[in-house]
Amino acid sequence: MEEKKKIVFSAIKPSGEITLGNYLGAIKNWIRFQDDYECYYCIADLHAITVKQEPKLLRKRVLEILAIYIASGLDYEKSTLFVQSHVPAHSEASWLLTCTANMGELSRMTQYKDKTAKLKENTSISAGLFNYPVLMAADILIYNTDFVPVGIDQKQHVELARDIAQRFNSSYSDTFVLPEAKISESAAKIMDLQDPEKKMSKSDDNENSYILVLDKPEVIRRKIARAVTDSVGVVNYTDEQPGVKNLINIVSAIKGIKPDEVVKLFEGKGYKEFKEYVAETIIEELKPVQEKANELLTEKEKLEKIYGEGAMKANYHAMKTLRKMQKKVGLLPPVRL
Ligand code: ATP
Ligand code: MG
């Protein structure tokens, strides 16, 4: 008998344009699961609205992300590519899990602390931002996910999803598979180009802090030239030189070579030459992705068909789990008249 394939789920939220961090830490890692696993890759629009978004821009970004997914090598015939809000079971399951999660564990999420710390004083914090890890748990659990390929910043949230699943299973009966985070070895955390102590994020206000997958070559050259380094002047791979270390990590993740090998290439050379090499490496990697994504963005009907079919497949799987959950907590099934 054919063995049942393990299930993979992951997502990116359209809270900004896709960065090199998202591409190396998430998307590139997703591609390698496609052949041997049943993969669900989502565009998490419901997560994006935990912070206010410009409606028109949000819709545009969703399509852009889908185009980048496909252009980067996600195959819509192998993997299910879909938009989160097109599968209502995410929101419904999220409520059932909100009643299983507790305030204490949500308050301990470091990302919530970091994101709220960045907000200006007197800015109101949406309850959605606080509850976001529960929606993420729902995203993962309704597909009976085994593996969640994410950057290291999301590890804590995947662990929370696992805790919530375990609690639901023991309060009712076995319902969910316990998911496990899969972190990319070479690109677990790409850092901010202006402040290499924090991670690169698409929602950052300073556009020099990130490289976008759709950035033009001259923009990439400029941003890398401006990337913060140090006064040592030697290309070393050490925590004492976090800016340089980050640039080495970027090259190492793109080329699939060890950081030490990158260091060797620049023995006796300065930062200018090194940065030019980093920029050209990124440009070369992103060129085919940009060409394909820009072409896809002119084929709206094709994209619609892809996310339409993706939603159908995702809905089918998600509804099965949601019905189980509803039954277990004691909701009366509706009658169809
Ligand atoms: P935001 O600032 O709005 O939170 P983000 O850049 O953190 O945006 P997310 O949508 O939160 O992006 O995360 C999508 C995926 O990309 C997750 O798997 C996350 O772990 C991964 N990721 C995000 N930033 C990085 C990074 N700097 N390095 C590696 N992986 C990253
Ligand atoms: Mg994030």
CSV table of N, CA and C in Angstrom, one decimal, residues 217-334:
chain,number,residue,atom,x,y,z
A,217,PRO,N,18.0,45.9,-9.9
A,217,PRO,CA,19.5,45.7,-9.7
A,217,PRO,C,20.1,47.0,-9.1
A,218,GLU,N,19.8,48.2,-9.6
A,218,GLU,CA,20.5,49.4,-9.0
A,218,GLU,C,20.1,49.6,-7.6
A,219,VAL,N,18.8,49.2,-7.3
A,219,VAL,CA,18.4,49.4,-5.9
A,219,VAL,C,19.1,48.4,-5.0
A,220,ILE,N,19.3,47.2,-5.4
A,220,ILE,CA,20.0,46.2,-4.6
A,220,ILE,C,21.4,46.7,-4.4
A,221,ARG,N,22.1,47.2,-5.5
A,221,ARG,CA,23.5,47.6,-5.3
A,221,ARG,C,23.5,48.8,-4.3
A,222,ARG,N,22.6,49.7,-4.4
A,222,ARG,CA,22.6,50.8,-3.5
A,222,ARG,C,22.4,50.4,-2.0
A,223,LYS,N,21.4,49.5,-1.8
A,223,LYS,CA,21.1,49.1,-0.4
A,223,LYS,C,22.3,48.3,0.2
A,224,ILE,N,22.9,47.4,-0.6
A,224,ILE,CA,24.0,46.7,-0.1
A,224,ILE,C,25.2,47.6,0.2
A,225,ALA,N,25.4,48.6,-0.7
A,225,ALA,CA,26.5,49.5,-0.5
A,225,ALA,C,26.3,50.3,0.8
A,226,ARG,N,25.0,50.5,1.1
A,226,ARG,CA,24.7,51.2,2.4
A,226,ARG,C,24.6,50.4,3.6
A,227,ALA,N,24.7,49.1,3.4
A,227,ALA,CA,24.5,48.1,4.6
A,227,ALA,C,25.6,48.4,5.6
A,228,VAL,N,25.1,48.4,6.9
A,228,VAL,CA,26.0,48.7,8.0
A,228,VAL,C,27.0,47.6,8.2
A,229,THR,N,28.3,48.0,8.3
A,229,THR,CA,29.4,47.0,8.6
A,229,THR,C,30.1,47.4,9.9
A,230,ASP,N,31.4,47.6,9.8
A,230,ASP,CA,32.1,47.9,11.1
A,230,ASP,C,33.4,48.6,10.6
A,231,SER,N,34.3,48.8,11.6
A,231,SER,CA,35.6,49.5,11.2
A,231,SER,C,36.7,48.5,11.2
A,232,VAL,N,36.4,47.2,11.3
A,232,VAL,CA,37.5,46.2,11.3
A,232,VAL,C,38.1,46.2,9.9
A,233,GLY,N,37.3,46.2,8.8
A,233,GLY,CA,37.8,46.2,7.5
A,233,GLY,C,38.2,44.9,6.9
A,234,VAL,N,38.0,43.8,7.7
A,234,VAL,CA,38.4,42.5,7.2
A,234,VAL,C,37.2,41.6,7.2
A,235,VAL,N,37.0,40.8,6.1
A,235,VAL,CA,35.8,40.0,6.0
A,235,VAL,C,36.0,38.7,6.9
A,236,ASN,N,35.4,38.8,8.1
A,236,ASN,CA,35.5,37.7,9.0
A,236,ASN,C,34.1,37.2,9.3
A,237,TYR,N,34.0,35.9,9.7
A,237,TYR,CA,32.6,35.4,10.0
A,237,TYR,C,32.6,35.3,11.5
A,238,THR,N,32.2,36.3,12.2
A,238,THR,CA,32.2,36.4,13.7
A,238,THR,C,31.1,37.2,14.2
A,239,ASP,N,30.6,36.9,15.4
A,239,ASP,CA,29.5,37.7,16.0
A,239,ASP,C,30.0,39.2,16.3
A,240,GLU,N,31.3,39.3,16.4
A,240,GLU,CA,31.8,40.7,16.6
A,240,GLU,C,31.6,41.6,15.4
A,241,GLN,N,31.3,41.0,14.2
A,241,GLN,CA,31.0,41.8,13.0
A,241,GLN,C,29.7,41.4,12.4
A,242,PRO,N,28.6,41.7,13.1
A,242,PRO,CA,27.3,41.2,12.7
A,242,PRO,C,26.8,41.6,11.3
A,243,GLY,N,27.2,42.8,10.9
A,243,GLY,CA,26.8,43.2,9.5
A,243,GLY,C,27.5,42.4,8.5
A,244,VAL,N,28.8,42.2,8.6
A,244,VAL,CA,29.5,41.4,7.6
A,244,VAL,C,29.1,39.9,7.7
A,245,LYS,N,28.8,39.5,8.9
A,245,LYS,CA,28.4,38.1,9.1
A,245,LYS,C,27.1,37.8,8.3
A,246,ASN,N,26.2,38.8,8.4
A,246,ASN,CA,24.9,38.7,7.7
A,246,ASN,C,25.1,38.6,6.2
A,247,LEU,N,26.0,39.5,5.7
A,247,LEU,CA,26.2,39.5,4.2
A,247,LEU,C,26.8,38.1,3.8
A,248,ILE,N,27.7,37.6,4.7
A,248,ILE,CA,28.3,36.3,4.3
A,248,ILE,C,27.2,35.2,4.3
A,249,ASN,N,26.3,35.3,5.3
A,249,ASN,CA,25.2,34.3,5.4
A,249,ASN,C,24.3,34.4,4.2
A,250,ILE,N,24.1,35.6,3.7
A,250,ILE,CA,23.2,35.8,2.5
A,250,ILE,C,23.9,35.0,1.3
A,251,VAL,N,25.2,35.3,1.1
A,251,VAL,CA,25.9,34.6,0.0
A,251,VAL,C,25.9,33.1,0.2
A,252,SER,N,26.2,32.7,1.4
A,252,SER,CA,26.3,31.3,1.7
A,252,SER,C,24.9,30.6,1.4
A,253,ALA,N,23.8,31.3,1.8
A,253,ALA,CA,22.5,30.7,1.5
A,253,ALA,C,22.2,30.6,0.0
A,254,ILE,N,22.5,31.6,-0.7
A,254,ILE,CA,22.2,31.7,-2.1
A,254,ILE,C,23.1,30.6,-2.9
A,255,LYS,N,24.4,30.6,-2.6
A,255,LYS,CA,25.3,29.8,-3.3
A,255,LYS,C,25.3,28.3,-2.8
A,256,GLY,N,24.8,28.1,-1.6
A,256,GLY,CA,24.8,26.8,-1.0
A,256,GLY,C,26.3,26.4,-0.7
A,257,ILE,N,27.1,27.4,-0.2
A,257,ILE,CA,28.4,27.1,0.2
A,257,ILE,C,28.6,27.5,1.7
A,258,LYS,N,29.6,27.0,2.3
A,258,LYS,CA,29.8,27.3,3.7
A,258,LYS,C,30.3,28.7,3.9
A,259,PRO,N,30.0,29.4,5.1
A,259,PRO,CA,30.5,30.7,5.3
A,259,PRO,C,32.0,30.8,5.2
A,260,ASP,N,32.7,29.8,5.7
A,260,ASP,CA,34.2,29.8,5.6
A,260,ASP,C,34.7,30.0,4.2
A,261,GLU,N,34.0,29.4,3.2
A,261,GLU,CA,34.4,29.4,1.8
A,261,GLU,C,34.2,30.9,1.3
A,262,VAL,N,33.2,31.5,1.8
A,262,VAL,CA,33.0,32.9,1.4
A,262,VAL,C,34.1,33.8,1.9
A,263,VAL,N,34.5,33.5,3.2
A,263,VAL,CA,35.5,34.3,3.8
A,263,VAL,C,36.8,34.1,3.0
A,264,LYS,N,37.1,32.9,2.6
A,264,LYS,CA,38.3,32.6,1.8
A,264,LYS,C,38.4,33.4,0.6
A,265,LEU,N,37.3,33.6,-0.1
A,265,LEU,CA,37.3,34.3,-1.4
A,265,LEU,C,37.7,35.8,-1.2
A,266,PHE,N,37.6,36.3,0.0
A,266,PHE,CA,37.9,37.7,0.2
A,266,PHE,C,39.1,38.0,1.1
A,267,GLU,N,39.9,37.0,1.3
A,267,GLU,CA,41.2,37.2,2.0
A,267,GLU,C,42.0,38.3,1.4
A,268,GLY,N,42.4,39.2,2.3
A,268,GLY,CA,43.2,40.3,1.8
A,268,GLY,C,42.4,41.4,1.0
A,269,LYS,N,41.1,41.3,0.9
A,269,LYS,CA,40.3,42.2,0.1
A,269,LYS,C,39.4,43.1,1.1
A,270,GLY,N,39.0,44.2,0.6
A,270,GLY,CA,38.2,45.1,1.4
A,270,GLY,C,36.7,44.9,1.3
A,271,TYR,N,36.0,45.8,2.1
A,271,TYR,CA,34.5,45.7,2.1
A,271,TYR,C,33.9,46.1,0.7
A,272,LYS,N,34.5,47.0,0.0
A,272,LYS,CA,33.9,47.5,-1.2
A,272,LYS,C,33.7,46.4,-2.2
A,273,GLU,N,34.8,45.7,-2.4
A,273,GLU,CA,34.8,44.5,-3.3
A,273,GLU,C,33.9,43.4,-2.8
A,274,PHE,N,33.9,43.2,-1.5
A,274,PHE,CA,33.0,42.2,-0.9
A,274,PHE,C,31.5,42.5,-1.2
A,275,LYS,N,31.2,43.8,-0.9
A,275,LYS,CA,29.8,44.2,-1.1
A,275,LYS,C,29.3,44.2,-2.5
A,276,GLU,N,30.3,44.5,-3.4
A,276,GLU,CA,29.9,44.4,-4.8
A,276,GLU,C,29.6,42.9,-5.2
A,277,TYR,N,30.3,42.1,-4.7
A,277,TYR,CA,30.1,40.6,-4.9
A,277,TYR,C,28.8,40.2,-4.3
A,278,VAL,N,28.5,40.6,-3.1
A,278,VAL,CA,27.2,40.3,-2.4
A,278,VAL,C,26.0,40.8,-3.3
A,279,ALA,N,26.1,42.0,-3.7
A,279,ALA,CA,25.0,42.6,-4.5
A,279,ALA,C,24.9,41.8,-5.8
A,280,GLU,N,25.9,41.5,-6.5
A,280,GLU,CA,25.8,40.8,-7.8
A,280,GLU,C,25.3,39.4,-7.6
A,281,THR,N,25.6,38.8,-6.5
A,281,THR,CA,25.1,37.4,-6.1
A,281,THR,C,23.6,37.5,-6.0
A,282,ILE,N,23.1,38.5,-5.3
A,282,ILE,CA,21.7,38.6,-5.0
A,282,ILE,C,21.0,38.9,-6.4
A,283,ILE,N,21.5,39.8,-7.1
A,283,ILE,CA,20.9,40.2,-8.4
A,283,ILE,C,20.8,39.0,-9.3
A,284,GLU,N,21.8,38.2,-9.4
A,284,GLU,CA,21.8,37.1,-10.3
A,284,GLU,C,20.8,36.0,-9.8
A,285,GLU,N,20.7,35.9,-8.5
A,285,GLU,CA,19.7,34.9,-8.0
A,285,GLU,C,18.3,35.4,-8.2
A,286,LEU,N,18.0,36.7,-8.1
A,286,LEU,CA,16.6,37.2,-8.2
A,286,LEU,C,16.2,37.4,-9.6
A,287,LYS,N,17.1,37.6,-10.6
A,287,LYS,CA,16.8,38.0,-11.9
A,287,LYS,C,15.7,37.0,-12.5
A,288,PRO,N,15.9,35.7,-12.6
A,288,PRO,CA,14.9,34.9,-13.2
A,288,PRO,C,13.5,34.9,-12.4
A,289,VAL,N,13.6,35.1,-11.1
A,289,VAL,CA,12.4,35.2,-10.3
A,289,VAL,C,11.6,36.4,-10.7
A,290,GLN,N,12.3,37.5,-10.8
A,290,GLN,CA,11.7,38.8,-11.2
A,290,GLN,C,11.1,38.7,-12.5
A,291,GLU,N,11.8,38.2,-13.5
A,291,GLU,CA,11.3,38.1,-14.9
A,291,GLU,C,10.0,37.3,-14.9
A,292,LYS,N,10.0,36.1,-14.2
A,292,LYS,CA,8.8,35.3,-14.2
A,292,LYS,C,7.7,35.9,-13.5
A,293,ALA,N,8.0,36.5,-12.3
A,293,ALA,CA,6.9,37.1,-11.5
A,293,ALA,C,6.2,38.3,-12.3
A,294,ASN,N,7.1,39.1,-12.9
A,294,ASN,CA,6.5,40.2,-13.6
A,294,ASN,C,5.6,39.8,-14.8
A,295,GLU,N,6.1,38.7,-15.4
A,295,GLU,CA,5.3,38.1,-16.5
A,295,GLU,C,3.9,37.6,-16.0
A,296,LEU,N,4.0,36.9,-14.9
A,296,LEU,CA,2.7,36.3,-14.3
A,296,LEU,C,1.8,37.4,-13.9
A,297,LEU,N,2.3,38.5,-13.4
A,297,LEU,CA,1.5,39.6,-13.0
A,297,LEU,C,0.6,40.2,-14.1
A,298,THR,N,1.0,40.0,-15.3
A,298,THR,CA,0.2,40.5,-16.4
A,298,THR,C,-0.8,39.4,-16.8
A,299,GLU,N,-0.7,38.2,-16.2
A,299,GLU,CA,-1.7,37.2,-16.6
A,299,GLU,C,-2.7,36.9,-15.4
A,300,LYS,N,-3.6,37.9,-15.2
A,300,LYS,CA,-4.4,37.9,-14.1
A,300,LYS,C,-5.3,36.7,-14.0
A,301,GLU,N,-5.8,36.3,-15.2
A,301,GLU,CA,-6.8,35.1,-15.2
A,301,GLU,C,-6.1,33.8,-14.8
A,302,LYS,N,-4.8,33.7,-15.2
A,302,LYS,CA,-4.1,32.5,-14.8
A,302,LYS,C,-3.9,32.5,-13.3
A,303,LEU,N,-3.5,33.6,-12.8
A,303,LEU,CA,-3.4,33.7,-11.3
A,303,LEU,C,-4.7,33.4,-10.6
A,304,GLU,N,-5.8,33.9,-11.1
A,304,GLU,CA,-7.1,33.7,-10.5
A,304,GLU,C,-7.4,32.2,-10.5
A,305,LYS,N,-7.1,31.5,-11.6
A,305,LYS,CA,-7.4,30.1,-11.7
A,305,LYS,C,-6.6,29.3,-10.7
A,306,ILE,N,-5.3,29.8,-10.5
A,306,ILE,CA,-4.4,29.1,-9.6
A,306,ILE,C,-4.9,29.2,-8.1
A,307,TYR,N,-5.3,30.4,-7.7
A,307,TYR,CA,-5.7,30.6,-6.3
A,307,TYR,C,-7.1,30.1,-6.1
A,308,GLY,N,-7.9,30.1,-7.2
A,308,GLY,CA,-9.3,29.5,-7.1
A,308,GLY,C,-9.2,28.0,-6.9
A,309,GLU,N,-8.4,27.3,-7.6
A,309,GLU,CA,-8.2,25.9,-7.5
A,309,GLU,C,-7.6,25.5,-6.1
A,310,GLY,N,-6.6,26.4,-5.8
A,310,GLY,CA,-5.9,26.2,-4.5
A,310,GLY,C,-6.9,26.2,-3.3
A,311,ALA,N,-7.8,27.2,-3.4
A,311,ALA,CA,-8.8,27.4,-2.3
A,311,ALA,C,-9.7,26.2,-2.2
A,312,MET,N,-10.1,25.7,-3.4
A,312,MET,CA,-11.0,24.5,-3.4
A,312,MET,C,-10.3,23.3,-2.7
A,313,LYS,N,-9.1,23.1,-3.1
A,313,LYS,CA,-8.4,21.9,-2.4
A,313,LYS,C,-8.2,22.1,-0.9
A,314,ALA,N,-7.8,23.4,-0.6
A,314,ALA,CA,-7.5,23.7,0.8
A,314,ALA,C,-8.9,23.6,1.6
A,315,ASN,N,-9.9,24.1,1.0
A,315,ASN,CA,-11.2,24.1,1.7
A,315,ASN,C,-11.6,22.6,2.0
A,316,TYR,N,-11.4,21.8,1.1
A,316,TYR,CA,-11.9,20.4,1.3
A,316,TYR,C,-11.2,19.8,2.5
A,317,HIS,N,-9.9,20.0,2.6
A,317,HIS,CA,-9.1,19.4,3.7
A,317,HIS,C,-9.5,20.1,5.0
A,318,ALA,N,-9.5,21.4,5.0
A,318,ALA,CA,-9.7,22.2,6.2
A,318,ALA,C,-11.1,21.9,6.8
A,319,MET,N,-12.1,21.8,5.9
A,319,MET,CA,-13.5,21.6,6.4
A,319,MET,C,-13.6,20.3,7.2
A,320,LYS,N,-12.9,19.3,6.6
A,320,LYS,CA,-13.0,18.0,7.3
A,320,LYS,C,-12.5,18.1,8.8
A,321,THR,N,-11.4,18.8,9.0
A,321,THR,CA,-10.9,19.0,10.3
A,321,THR,C,-11.8,19.8,11.2
A,322,LEU,N,-12.3,20.9,10.5
A,322,LEU,CA,-13.2,21.8,11.3
A,322,LEU,C,-14.4,21.1,11.8
A,323,ARG,N,-15.0,20.3,10.9
A,323,ARG,CA,-16.2,19.6,11.3
A,323,ARG,C,-15.9,18.7,12.5
A,324,LYS,N,-14.8,18.0,12.5
A,324,LYS,CA,-14.4,17.2,13.6
A,324,LYS,C,-14.3,18.0,14.9
A,325,MET,N,-13.6,19.2,14.8
A,325,MET,CA,-13.4,20.0,15.9
A,325,MET,C,-14.8,20.5,16.5
A,326,GLN,N,-15.7,20.9,15.6
A,326,GLN,CA,-17.0,21.4,16.0
A,326,GLN,C,-17.8,20.3,16.8
A,327,LYS,N,-17.7,19.1,16.2
A,327,LYS,CA,-18.4,18.0,16.9
A,327,LYS,C,-17.8,17.7,18.3
A,328,LYS,N,-16.5,17.7,18.3
A,328,LYS,CA,-15.9,17.4,19.6
A,328,LYS,C,-16.2,18.4,20.7
A,329,VAL,N,-16.3,19.7,20.4
A,329,VAL,CA,-16.5,20.7,21.4
A,329,VAL,C,-18.0,20.7,21.7
A,330,GLY,N,-18.8,20.1,20.9
A,330,GLY,CA,-20.3,20.0,21.3
A,330,GLY,C,-21.2,20.9,20.5
A,331,LEU,N,-20.7,21.4,19.4
A,331,LEU,CA,-21.6,22.3,18.6
A,331,LEU,C,-22.7,21.4,17.9
A,332,LEU,N,-23.9,21.8,17.8
A,332,LEU,CA,-25.0,21.1,17.2
A,332,LEU,C,-24.8,21.2,15.6
A,333,PRO,N,-24.7,20.1,14.9
A,333,PRO,CA,-24.5,20.3,13.5
A,333,PRO,C,-25.7,21.0,12.8
A,334,PRO,N,-25.5,21.8,11.9
A,334,PRO,CA,-26.6,22.5,11.2
A,334,PRO,C,-27.4,21.6,10.3
